[in-house]
Short mmCIF file of C-alpha atoms in Angstrom, two decimals:
data_model
loop_
_atom_site.label_atom_id
_atom_site.label_comp_id
_atom_site.label_asym_id
_atom_site.label_seq_id
_atom_site.Cartn_x
_atom_site.Cartn_y
_atom_site.Cartn_z
CA MET N 306 -24.28 -88.93 118.27
CA THR N 307 -24.12 -91.04 115.16
CA ASP N 308 -26.36 -88.60 113.26
CA VAL N 309 -24.16 -85.68 114.21
CA ASN N 310 -21.02 -87.47 113.03
CA ALA N 311 -22.72 -88.26 109.75
CA VAL N 312 -23.66 -84.63 109.33
CA VAL N 313 -20.11 -83.55 110.15
CA SER N 314 -18.75 -86.08 107.65
CA GLU N 315 -21.10 -84.83 104.90
CA VAL N 316 -20.22 -81.23 105.70
CA SER N 317 -16.52 -82.08 105.47
CA LYS N 318 -17.06 -83.72 102.08
CA LEU N 319 -19.01 -80.71 100.86
CA LYS N 320 -16.19 -78.44 101.99
CA GLN N 321 -13.63 -80.49 100.06
CA ARG N 322 -15.80 -80.36 96.95
CA LEU N 323 -16.23 -76.64 97.32
CA ASP N 324 -12.48 -76.17 97.77
CA GLN N 325 -11.90 -78.10 94.54
CA ALA N 326 -14.54 -75.98 92.80
CA GLN N 327 -12.82 -72.83 94.01
CA LEU N 328 -9.48 -74.03 92.59
CA SER N 329 -11.16 -74.91 89.30
CA PHE N 330 -12.67 -71.45 89.01
CA ARG N 331 -9.32 -69.88 89.82
CA ASP N 332 -7.70 -71.89 87.02
CA ALA N 333 -10.51 -70.89 84.66
CA SER N 334 -9.88 -67.23 85.47
CA LEU N 335 -6.17 -67.62 84.66
CA LYS N 336 -7.00 -69.39 81.40
CA SER N 337 -9.44 -66.63 80.48
CA ARG N 338 -6.72 -63.98 80.79
CA ARG N 339 -4.33 -66.07 78.69
CA GLU N 340 -6.97 -66.61 76.01
CA ILE N 341 -7.63 -62.88 75.78
CA VAL N 342 -3.92 -62.39 74.99
CA ILE N 343 -4.26 -64.91 72.14
CA LEU N 344 -7.37 -63.13 70.81
CA LYS N 345 -5.50 -59.79 70.93
CA ARG N 346 -2.66 -61.32 68.92
CA LEU N 347 -5.15 -62.56 66.31
CA ILE N 348 -6.68 -59.09 66.02
CA THR N 349 -3.18 -57.60 65.62
CA ARG N 350 -2.32 -60.04 62.83
CA LEU N 351 -5.65 -59.33 61.14
CA SER N 352 -4.88 -55.61 61.28
CA VAL N 353 -1.55 -56.23 59.52
CA ALA N 354 -3.22 -58.35 56.83
CA CYS N 355 -5.89 -55.70 56.16
CA ARG N 356 -3.67 -52.63 56.47
CA GLY N 357 -4.20 -50.19 53.65
CA ILE N 358 -7.38 -51.83 52.32
CA ASP N 359 -9.68 -49.45 54.16
CA GLN N 360 -8.81 -46.72 56.68
CA GLU N 361 -12.08 -47.02 58.56
CA LEU N 362 -11.58 -50.74 58.94
CA ASP N 363 -8.06 -50.14 60.24
CA ALA N 364 -9.41 -47.73 62.85
CA LYS N 365 -12.11 -50.16 63.95
CA LEU N 366 -9.61 -52.95 64.40
CA VAL N 367 -7.44 -50.65 66.53
CA GLU N 368 -10.46 -49.85 68.69
CA LEU N 369 -11.24 -53.53 69.02
CA ARG N 370 -7.74 -54.24 70.26
CA ASN N 371 -8.05 -51.43 72.81
CA ASP N 372 -11.33 -52.88 74.08
CA LEU N 373 -9.64 -56.21 74.75
CA GLU N 374 -7.28 -54.84 77.39
CA GLN N 375 -9.35 -56.55 80.12
CA PRO N 376 -9.11 -60.41 80.44
CA LYS N 377 -11.92 -62.31 78.74
CA ASP N 378 -12.82 -65.99 79.16
CA ILE N 379 -12.92 -67.55 75.67
CA SER N 380 -11.10 -70.81 76.29
CA LYS N 381 -13.29 -72.73 73.86
CA LEU N 382 -12.26 -70.44 71.01
CA ILE N 383 -8.49 -70.81 71.27
CA PRO N 384 -7.96 -73.69 68.74
CA ARG N 385 -10.15 -72.10 66.08
CA LEU N 386 -8.80 -68.62 66.62
CA ALA N 387 -5.26 -69.92 66.20
CA LEU N 388 -6.22 -71.31 62.77
CA ILE N 389 -7.86 -68.02 61.82
CA GLU N 390 -4.68 -66.22 62.86
CA ARG N 391 -2.57 -68.26 60.44
CA LEU N 392 -5.05 -67.85 57.60
CA VAL N 393 -5.30 -64.10 57.99
CA THR N 394 -1.49 -63.86 58.17
CA ARG N 395 -1.31 -65.75 54.90
CA GLN N 396 -3.90 -63.40 53.42
CA ALA N 397 -1.53 -60.53 54.13
CA ALA N 398 1.26 -62.26 52.22
CA LEU N 399 -1.03 -62.93 49.24
CA THR N 400 -2.21 -59.33 49.21
CA GLU N 401 1.41 -58.19 49.21
CA GLN N 402 2.17 -60.49 46.28
CA ALA N 403 -0.82 -59.15 44.32
CA SER N 404 0.39 -55.61 45.02
CA GLN N 405 3.86 -56.48 43.69
CA ASN N 406 2.36 -57.90 40.47
CA LEU N 407 0.29 -54.75 40.05
CA GLU N 408 3.45 -52.68 40.56
CA GLN N 409 5.15 -54.61 37.73
CA HIS N 410 2.22 -53.92 35.40
CA ILE N 411 2.34 -50.22 36.22
CA HIS N 412 6.05 -50.04 35.38
CA LEU N 413 5.58 -52.04 32.16
CA SER N 414 2.83 -49.73 30.91
CA GLY N 415 4.75 -46.66 32.09
CA GLU N 416 7.93 -47.66 30.30
CA THR N 417 5.91 -48.35 27.15
CA LEU N 418 4.50 -44.82 27.19
CA ASN N 419 7.92 -43.38 28.03
CA ARG N 420 9.32 -44.75 24.74
CA VAL N 421 6.80 -42.80 22.66
CA ARG N 422 8.57 -39.96 20.89
CA GLY N 423 7.26 -36.43 20.54
CA LEU N 424 5.44 -36.22 23.85
CA PRO N 425 5.69 -32.96 25.88
CA ALA N 426 8.44 -32.70 28.48
CA GLN N 427 5.90 -32.08 31.27
CA LEU N 428 4.08 -35.32 30.46
CA LYS N 429 7.40 -37.17 30.54
CA ARG N 430 8.23 -35.64 33.92
CA ASP N 431 4.81 -36.61 35.30
CA LEU N 432 5.36 -40.13 34.03
CA ARG N 433 8.78 -40.36 35.70
CA ASN N 434 7.26 -39.14 38.97
CA ILE N 435 4.67 -41.93 38.80
CA LEU N 436 7.26 -44.62 38.10
CA SER N 437 9.64 -43.38 40.82
CA ALA N 438 6.95 -43.18 43.52
CA ASN N 439 7.03 -45.73 46.32
CA PRO N 440 3.43 -46.81 47.05
CA ASP N 441 2.57 -47.49 50.69
CA SER N 442 -0.78 -49.20 50.08
CA LEU N 443 -3.11 -50.63 47.47
CA GLY N 444 -4.88 -47.28 47.49
CA ASP N 445 -1.64 -45.55 46.42
CA ASN N 446 -1.26 -48.02 43.54
CA HIS N 447 -4.86 -47.37 42.54
CA ASN N 448 -4.18 -43.63 42.36
CA ARG N 449 -1.03 -44.28 40.34
CA LEU N 450 -3.05 -46.36 37.87
CA ILE N 451 -5.65 -43.60 37.47
CA ARG N 452 -2.92 -41.02 36.92
CA LEU N 453 -1.16 -43.28 34.40
CA LEU N 454 -4.43 -43.72 32.51
CA GLU N 455 -4.84 -39.94 32.37
CA LEU N 456 -1.35 -39.62 30.88
CA TYR N 457 -2.20 -42.27 28.27
CA GLU N 458 -5.35 -40.35 27.32
CA SER N 459 -3.34 -37.13 27.04
CA ALA N 460 -0.79 -38.90 24.84
CA VAL N 461 -3.53 -40.24 22.55
CA LYS N 462 -5.06 -36.80 22.15
CA LEU N 463 -1.67 -35.25 21.35
CA LEU N 464 -0.83 -37.89 18.77
CA SER N 465 -4.28 -37.83 17.15
CA THR N 466 -4.39 -34.02 16.78
CA SER N 467 -0.84 -33.58 15.56
CA THR N 468 -0.53 -32.37 11.97
CA ASN N 469 3.00 -33.61 11.64
CA GLN N 470 2.70 -37.12 10.21
CA GLN N 471 6.39 -37.73 10.79
CA GLN N 472 5.94 -37.01 14.48
CA ASN N 473 3.01 -39.44 14.65
CA ASN N 474 5.20 -42.18 13.20
CA SER N 475 8.35 -41.24 15.12
CA ILE N 476 8.66 -44.64 16.80
CA ASP N 477 10.99 -46.67 14.65
CA GLN N 478 9.91 -50.13 13.58
CA ASP N 479 12.25 -52.07 15.91
CA VAL N 480 10.97 -50.23 18.96
CA LEU N 481 7.37 -50.70 17.82
CA VAL N 482 7.87 -54.44 17.42
CA HIS N 483 9.50 -54.64 20.85
CA LEU N 484 6.65 -52.73 22.54
CA SER N 485 4.08 -54.85 20.78
CA SER N 486 5.87 -57.99 21.97
CA GLU N 487 5.97 -56.70 25.56
CA LEU N 488 2.24 -55.95 25.47
CA GLN N 489 1.54 -59.45 24.16
CA HIS N 490 3.61 -60.84 27.02
CA LEU N 491 1.53 -58.84 29.50
CA ILE N 492 -1.68 -60.19 27.97
CA THR N 493 -0.52 -63.80 28.42
CA GLU N 494 -0.15 -63.17 32.17
CA LEU N 495 -3.65 -61.74 32.62
CA ASP N 496 -6.45 -64.04 33.72
CA PHE N 497 -9.85 -62.71 32.68
CA THR N 498 -13.11 -64.42 31.81
CA ASP N 499 -16.30 -63.70 29.81
CA ASP N 500 -16.24 -60.45 27.82
CA ASN N 501 -12.81 -59.43 29.08
CA SER N 502 -11.31 -62.66 27.76
CA THR N 503 -12.75 -61.91 24.30
CA VAL N 504 -11.35 -58.38 24.36
CA LEU N 505 -7.88 -59.68 25.27
CA LEU N 506 -8.00 -62.24 22.46
CA GLU N 507 -8.95 -59.55 19.93
CA THR N 508 -6.18 -57.27 21.22
CA ARG N 509 -3.62 -60.04 20.95
CA ASN N 510 -4.65 -60.88 17.37
CA LYS N 511 -4.31 -57.21 16.39
CA LEU N 512 -0.83 -57.06 17.88
CA LEU N 513 0.19 -60.25 16.06
CA ALA N 514 -1.02 -58.75 12.77
CA GLY N 515 1.10 -55.64 13.33
CA VAL N 516 0.09 -52.21 14.60
CA THR N 517 1.02 -48.56 14.18
CA ALA N 518 2.19 -46.36 17.04
CA GLU N 519 -1.32 -44.90 17.46
CA SER N 520 -2.94 -48.33 17.41
CA LEU N 521 -0.42 -49.68 19.90
CA THR N 522 -1.28 -46.88 22.34
CA GLU N 523 -4.97 -47.61 21.91
CA GLN N 524 -4.47 -51.33 22.60
CA ALA N 525 -2.30 -50.52 25.62
CA LEU N 526 -5.12 -48.34 27.00
CA ILE N 527 -7.59 -51.21 26.57
CA VAL N 528 -5.33 -53.57 28.48
CA LEU N 529 -4.67 -50.97 31.16
CA ARG N 530 -8.41 -50.42 31.69
CA LEU N 531 -8.91 -54.18 32.07
CA VAL N 532 -6.11 -54.29 34.63
CA ILE N 533 -7.71 -51.45 36.60
CA ASN N 534 -11.14 -53.10 36.50
CA GLY N 535 -9.64 -56.39 37.64
CA HIS N 536 -7.89 -54.55 40.45
CA HIS N 537 -11.19 -53.00 41.56
CA GLN N 538 -12.89 -56.39 41.55
CA ASP N 539 -10.10 -57.90 43.67
CA ARG N 540 -10.39 -55.03 46.17
CA ARG N 541 -14.17 -55.44 46.44
CA SER N 542 -13.81 -59.17 46.97
CA THR N 543 -11.15 -58.69 49.64
CA GLN N 544 -13.19 -55.94 51.30
CA LYS N 545 -16.24 -58.21 51.45
CA PHE N 546 -14.23 -61.02 53.01
CA VAL N 547 -12.58 -58.76 55.59
CA ASP N 548 -15.92 -57.16 56.51
CA GLY N 549 -17.34 -60.63 57.15
CA VAL N 550 -14.38 -61.59 59.33
CA HIS N 551 -14.63 -58.32 61.24
CA SER N 552 -18.38 -58.77 61.83
CA ASP N 553 -17.89 -62.30 63.14
CA LEU N 554 -15.05 -61.23 65.41
CA ALA N 555 -17.14 -58.37 66.76
CA ALA N 556 -19.90 -60.83 67.64
CA ILE N 557 -17.39 -63.14 69.30
CA LYS N 558 -15.95 -60.20 71.26
CA LYS N 559 -19.42 -59.18 72.45
CA THR N 560 -20.39 -62.67 73.62
CA ALA N 561 -16.95 -63.16 75.17
CA HIS N 562 -17.48 -59.98 77.18
CA GLN N 563 -20.89 -61.19 78.32
CA ASN N 564 -19.53 -64.61 79.22
CA LEU N 565 -16.72 -63.02 81.20
CA GLY N 566 -19.21 -60.95 83.20
CA GLN N 567 -21.33 -64.00 83.92
CA SER N 568 -18.25 -66.02 84.85
CA ASN N 569 -17.07 -63.34 87.28
CA ALA N 570 -20.53 -63.12 88.85
CA LEU N 571 -20.69 -66.87 89.25
CA LEU N 572 -17.21 -66.88 90.72
CA GLU N 573 -18.19 -64.25 93.29
CA GLN N 574 -21.39 -66.09 94.22
CA ARG N 575 -19.53 -69.37 94.44
CA ALA N 576 -16.99 -67.74 96.74
CA THR N 577 -19.83 -66.41 98.91
CA VAL N 578 -21.42 -69.87 99.14
CA ILE N 579 -18.08 -71.43 100.02
CA SER N 580 -17.52 -68.79 102.69
CA GLU N 581 -20.93 -69.49 104.21
CA PHE N 582 -20.32 -73.24 104.10
CA SER N 583 -17.00 -72.70 105.83
CA ALA N 584 -18.64 -70.57 108.52
CA LEU N 585 -21.31 -73.23 109.16
CA SER N 586 -18.68 -75.95 109.23
CA HIS N 587 -16.63 -73.98 111.70
CA GLN N 588 -19.71 -73.34 113.83
CA MET N 589 -20.52 -77.04 113.92
CA GLN N 590 -16.97 -78.02 114.82
CA GLN N 591 -16.92 -75.49 117.66
CA GLY N 592 -20.27 -76.75 118.91
CA LEU N 593 -19.07 -80.33 118.92
CA LYS N 594 -16.11 -79.35 121.04
CA GLU N 595 -17.96 -77.08 123.47
CA GLN N 596 -21.41 -78.66 123.87
CA GLU N 597 -21.58 -81.56 126.32
CA ASN N 598 -25.31 -82.19 125.90
CA LEU N 599 -26.25 -82.40 122.25
CA GLU N 600 -29.97 -82.30 123.09
CA THR N 601 -29.65 -78.75 124.31
CA TRP N 602 -27.74 -77.92 121.08
CA ARG N 603 -30.45 -79.40 118.85
CA PRO N 604 -32.23 -76.09 118.04
CA GLN N 605 -28.94 -74.61 116.83
CA LEU N 606 -28.29 -77.74 114.77
CA GLU N 607 -31.69 -77.41 113.14
CA THR N 608 -30.89 -73.81 112.25
CA ILE N 609 -27.55 -74.89 110.80
CA SER N 610 -29.29 -77.67 108.87
CA THR N 611 -31.78 -75.18 107.39
CA GLU N 612 -28.97 -72.88 106.33
CA LEU N 613 -27.09 -75.83 104.78
CA HIS N 614 -30.21 -76.75 102.79
CA THR N 615 -30.51 -73.18 101.56
CA LEU N 616 -26.84 -73.17 100.51
CA ILE N 617 -27.30 -76.44 98.66
CA GLU N 618 -30.23 -74.97 96.72
CA ARG N 619 -28.11 -71.93 95.86
CA THR N 620 -25.37 -74.29 94.71
CA HIS N 621 -27.84 -76.05 92.39
CA ALA N 622 -28.89 -72.67 90.99
CA LEU N 623 -25.24 -71.81 90.34
CA GLU N 624 -24.75 -75.15 88.56
CA LYS N 625 -27.74 -74.37 86.32
CA ARG N 626 -26.27 -70.99 85.39
CA GLU N 627 -22.91 -72.66 84.72
CA ARG N 628 -24.60 -75.07 82.31
CA GLU N 629 -26.21 -72.13 80.53
CA LEU N 630 -22.81 -70.46 80.29
CA LEU N 631 -21.35 -73.66 78.80
CA ASP N 632 -24.18 -73.69 76.23
CA GLN N 633 -23.31 -70.12 75.29
CA LEU N 634 -19.63 -71.06 74.91
CA ALA N 635 -20.66 -73.97 72.68
CA TYR N 636 -22.65 -71.52 70.55
CA ASN N 637 -19.59 -69.28 70.30
CA GLU N 638 -17.50 -72.27 69.30
CA ASN N 639 -19.91 -73.01 66.44
CA LYS N 640 -19.59 -69.41 65.28
CA VAL N 641 -15.80 -69.70 65.27
CA ILE N 642 -16.05 -72.97 63.31
CA SER N 643 -18.23 -71.17 60.78
CA LEU N 644 -15.67 -68.36 60.58
CA TYR N 645 -12.90 -70.91 60.05
CA GLU N 646 -14.82 -72.56 57.21
CA LYS N 647 -15.45 -69.18 55.61
CA THR N 648 -11.75 -68.26 55.72
CA ALA N 649 -10.80 -71.73 54.47
CA GLU N 650 -13.04 -71.24 51.42
CA HIS N 651 -11.50 -67.81 50.81
CA HIS N 652 -8.04 -69.32 51.20
CA GLN N 653 -8.89 -71.97 48.60
CA SER N 654 -10.16 -69.29 46.23
CA LEU N 655 -6.92 -67.32 46.65
CA ASN N 656 -4.89 -70.45 45.93
CA GLN N 657 -6.83 -70.97 42.71
CA GLN N 658 -6.22 -67.36 41.72
CA GLU N 659 -2.53 -67.76 42.49
CA ARG N 660 -2.30 -70.85 40.28
CA LYS N 661 -4.08 -69.05 37.45
CA MET N 662 -1.82 -66.01 37.87
CA PHE N 663 1.26 -68.12 37.10
CA LEU N 664 -0.23 -70.08 34.17
CA ASP N 665 -0.16 -69.02 30.55
CA GLN N 666 -3.84 -68.96 29.58
CA LEU N 667 -3.26 -70.23 26.05
CA THR N 668 -0.78 -73.08 26.45
CA LYS N 669 -1.56 -73.94 30.12
CA VAL N 670 2.15 -74.12 30.97
CA TYR N 671 3.75 -71.60 33.35
CA ASN N 672 4.13 -67.98 32.25
CA ARG N 673 7.11 -65.63 32.33
CA ALA N 674 6.43 -64.39 35.86
CA ALA N 675 6.45 -67.98 37.12
CA PHE N 676 9.67 -68.62 35.19
CA ASN N 677 11.39 -65.65 36.84
CA ASP N 678 10.38 -66.91 40.30
CA ARG N 679 11.50 -70.47 39.57
CA LEU N 680 14.80 -69.35 38.02
CA GLU N 681 15.54 -67.25 41.12
CA HIS N 682 14.75 -70.24 43.34
CA GLU N 683 16.96 -72.61 41.36
CA TYR N 684 19.72 -69.98 41.27
CA ARG N 685 19.76 -69.79 45.07
CA ARG N 686 19.87 -73.57 45.29
CA TRP N 687 22.76 -73.59 42.82
CA LEU N 688 24.66 -71.04 44.91
CA ARG N 689 24.27 -73.28 47.94
CA TYR N 690 24.80 -76.77 46.50
CA GLN N 691 26.63 -76.07 43.20
CA HIS N 692 24.66 -78.77 41.41
CA PRO N 693 24.47 -78.72 37.56
CA LEU N 694 21.81 -76.24 36.45
CA CYS N 695 20.82 -76.03 32.78
CA VAL N 696 18.60 -73.38 31.14
CA ALA N 697 17.41 -73.63 27.53
CA LEU N 698 15.50 -71.19 25.30
CA LEU N 699 13.29 -72.83 22.64
CA ASP N 700 11.99 -70.84 19.66
CA LEU N 701 9.71 -72.12 16.88
CA ASP N 702 11.27 -71.70 13.44
CA ASN N 703 9.42 -69.32 11.08
CA PHE N 704 6.27 -69.60 13.17
CA LYS N 705 5.02 -66.22 11.95
CA GLU N 706 4.47 -67.81 8.54
CA THR N 707 2.12 -70.35 10.11
CA ASN N 708 -0.01 -67.51 11.52
CA VAL N 709 0.02 -65.66 8.21
CA ASN N 710 -0.75 -68.71 6.01
CA PHE N 711 -3.29 -70.50 8.22
CA GLY N 712 -4.55 -67.88 10.68
CA TYR N 713 -3.99 -67.22 14.35
CA VAL N 714 -6.46 -69.89 15.44
CA ALA N 715 -4.26 -72.51 13.80
CA GLY N 716 -1.17 -70.92 15.34
CA ASP N 717 -2.72 -71.01 18.82
CA LYS N 718 -3.66 -74.66 18.35
CA ALA N 719 -0.08 -75.49 17.34
CA LEU N 720 1.32 -73.64 20.36
CA LYS N 721 -0.92 -75.66 22.71
CA ILE N 722 0.14 -78.97 21.19
CA ILE N 723 3.83 -78.06 21.14
CA ALA N 724 3.77 -76.84 24.76
CA ARG N 725 2.14 -80.11 25.85
CA THR N 726 4.67 -82.13 23.84
CA ILE N 727 7.66 -80.31 25.39
CA HIS N 728 6.21 -80.87 28.87
CA GLN N 729 5.82 -84.60 28.21
CA CYS N 730 9.49 -84.88 27.19
CA LEU N 731 10.69 -83.36 30.47
CA ASP N 732 11.35 -84.98 33.82
CA ASP N 733 9.16 -84.30 36.87
CA THR N 734 11.82 -82.03 38.36
CA ASP N 735 12.19 -79.97 35.17
CA PHE N 736 10.32 -76.74 34.51
CA ILE N 737 8.77 -75.24 31.37
CA ALA N 738 7.31 -71.77 30.83
CA ARG N 739 6.08 -69.76 27.88
CA PHE N 740 8.64 -66.98 27.72
CA ASP N 741 7.45 -64.74 24.91
CA GLY N 742 5.15 -65.38 21.93
CA ASP N 743 6.43 -68.61 20.37
CA LYS N 744 9.37 -68.98 22.76
CA PHE N 745 9.60 -71.36 25.72
CA MET N 746 12.09 -71.57 28.57
CA VAL N 747 13.14 -74.88 30.12
CA ILE N 748 15.03 -75.34 33.42
CA MET N 749 16.70 -78.67 34.13
CA PRO N 750 18.35 -78.95 37.57
CA ASP N 751 20.54 -81.80 38.81
CA THR N 752 21.12 -83.47 35.42
CA THR N 753 24.25 -84.98 33.92
CA GLU N 754 25.58 -83.77 30.59
CA GLU N 755 24.33 -86.91 28.86
CA GLU N 756 20.84 -86.62 30.37
CA ARG N 757 20.25 -82.98 29.52
CA THR N 758 21.64 -83.31 25.96
CA LYS N 759 19.46 -86.35 25.32
CA ARG N 760 16.37 -84.64 26.77
CA ILE N 761 16.81 -81.46 24.70
CA ASN N 762 17.40 -83.42 21.49
CA THR N 763 14.33 -85.53 22.26
CA ILE N 764 12.26 -82.35 22.50
CA ARG N 765 13.63 -81.03 19.21
CA GLU N 766 13.08 -84.30 17.32
CA THR N 767 9.64 -85.00 18.80
CA VAL N 768 8.31 -81.55 17.89
CA SER N 769 9.61 -81.83 14.34
CA GLN N 770 7.66 -85.10 13.91
CA LEU N 771 4.30 -83.72 15.09
CA PRO N 772 1.70 -84.14 12.28
CA PHE N 773 -0.05 -80.79 11.92
CA HIS N 774 -2.90 -80.48 9.40
CA PHE N 775 -4.16 -77.02 8.49
CA ARG N 776 -6.58 -76.41 5.61
CA ASP N 777 -5.97 -79.90 4.24
CA GLN N 778 -2.23 -79.33 4.25
CA GLN N 779 0.31 -81.26 6.26
CA VAL N 780 2.62 -78.86 8.03
CA SER N 781 5.87 -79.56 9.85
CA ILE N 782 6.99 -77.21 12.61
CA THR N 783 10.50 -77.24 14.01
CA LEU N 784 12.21 -75.38 16.79
CA SER N 785 15.72 -74.12 17.47
CA ILE N 786 17.28 -74.29 20.93
CA GLY N 787 19.91 -72.24 22.71
CA ALA N 788 21.17 -73.74 25.98
CA THR N 789 23.72 -72.92 28.66
CA MET N 790 24.80 -73.84 32.19
CA PHE N 791 25.19 -71.77 35.35
CA ASP N 792 28.88 -71.24 36.05
CA ALA N 793 31.24 -69.06 38.10
CA ASN N 794 29.65 -65.67 38.82
CA ASP N 795 26.52 -66.15 36.74
CA THR N 796 23.23 -64.51 37.70
CA PRO N 797 19.73 -65.10 36.24
CA PRO N 798 19.90 -62.06 33.90
CA ASN N 799 23.29 -63.27 32.56
CA ILE N 800 21.86 -66.71 31.90
CA ILE N 801 18.80 -65.38 30.03
CA GLU N 802 21.04 -63.19 27.87
CA ARG N 803 23.36 -66.12 27.15
CA THR N 804 20.52 -68.43 26.12
CA GLN N 805 19.39 -65.75 23.65
CA LYS N 806 22.91 -65.61 22.19
CA ALA N 807 22.99 -69.38 21.94
CA LEU N 808 19.58 -69.35 20.22
CA ASN N 809 20.78 -66.72 17.70
CA THR N 810 23.76 -68.93 16.94
CA ALA N 811 21.50 -71.95 16.41
CA LYS N 812 19.18 -70.03 14.05
CA SER N 813 22.10 -68.61 12.08
CA THR N 814 23.08 -72.15 11.08
CA GLY N 815 19.56 -73.13 9.95
CA ALA N 816 16.31 -74.45 11.38
CA ASN N 817 15.86 -77.27 13.89
CA ARG N 818 19.29 -76.75 15.47
CA LEU N 819 20.76 -76.87 18.99
CA SER N 820 23.55 -74.57 20.19
CA TRP N 821 25.36 -74.63 23.56
CA ILE N 822 27.24 -71.67 25.03
CA ALA N 823 29.33 -72.31 28.11
#
């Protein structure tokens, strides 16, 4: 009697454990369905980030999302996949920003060509169509660049074959100087290395020395080709990264599908074992109630015991398969970690490119594009808080003579030193950018009248005292400053125009002067 009670007690404990296991598997099934929803969201975000890079890739990602309609158990992947989701979303924003910068370069080059006189009306119309087009993807921008390059080549051929010398030189000197200055500004915002860097330096030196209309078009074509080549390199790099992410996700999807099938099979077998255990338990309980002589019931008990032993062995086999499934999930987790590290490295590379994109390559201070972004940001803060916001335009006095007398290498060296000196005179919350050639823009938010006046005069005096030595000659370089404050209904373009007026006033009174315009 005691042995039977012990058996009943053990069977009851086994039943409780099996009930708990059944609940655990039910929870795992619910988690699996929830995790598949998260994976689908990641794939959707990845599709948005990669949209327009490659049509075939877009189609494959759509197919992948359709294949994930059924729940899949990938609970171990959720934390890593969430990180990948954020990184890929950020990749989309960076790609959009790169596309916007490319759009600006297209318009700059297009407007430059549009100012050339004597070109056929059809070429002008084609150019206007290019500039007025609204690109939907990077591929559209690529086609616009190719078409713009074709128009530049047509313009060069027309100008070179024309017999009318007056037509060839129809661009007046003021416009030519302005276009040359704009092209120099574009060069300062490009970040190339190796041979491309040398080509840009040579182009810049030619522009500084002065060019004709034909030569300006030739230099613009060189810069445009470099921009196109850089664009192709960026696309190839992005394509390689996205292909790697897609390959890893495809592998994860495949193993997740396999794991789901194994999990469902285990769940069904576990349910069968539990059902058989329950039937045996019920049979034993009925026998205990109905049988008065346990000796006569012994053969049935032995049969039940044999079946229980068999079920226990099946349970051990299921546990072994569960451990194998856990090992497979751990392997998948390592693959996701590897994918995360890969995207983190790509993210770091993009951040470095972004920093370079907003730095002037010569002076290592911010460039004009960065200034426009920062001025817009400070303008919005000023609208909200109405704090004092000062903007100053700094221009080196007669700096062209330094380039002419001592060479452009000496001029570049002076620009680097002066930019560093101005930066050292500013506060941590101030901002400096190379605006154009030998001009710098300074933004000083949240400063009192005394502080900003003292800071600007410190810059002016410190620069004038810098000891430059070129070709055994001591040279003094000064700068003039035009400054103003945001007020009333001002906007960033109004402020830039007013600083230029203030600078003209300062220069009209002599060198090394400061002029304020309210």
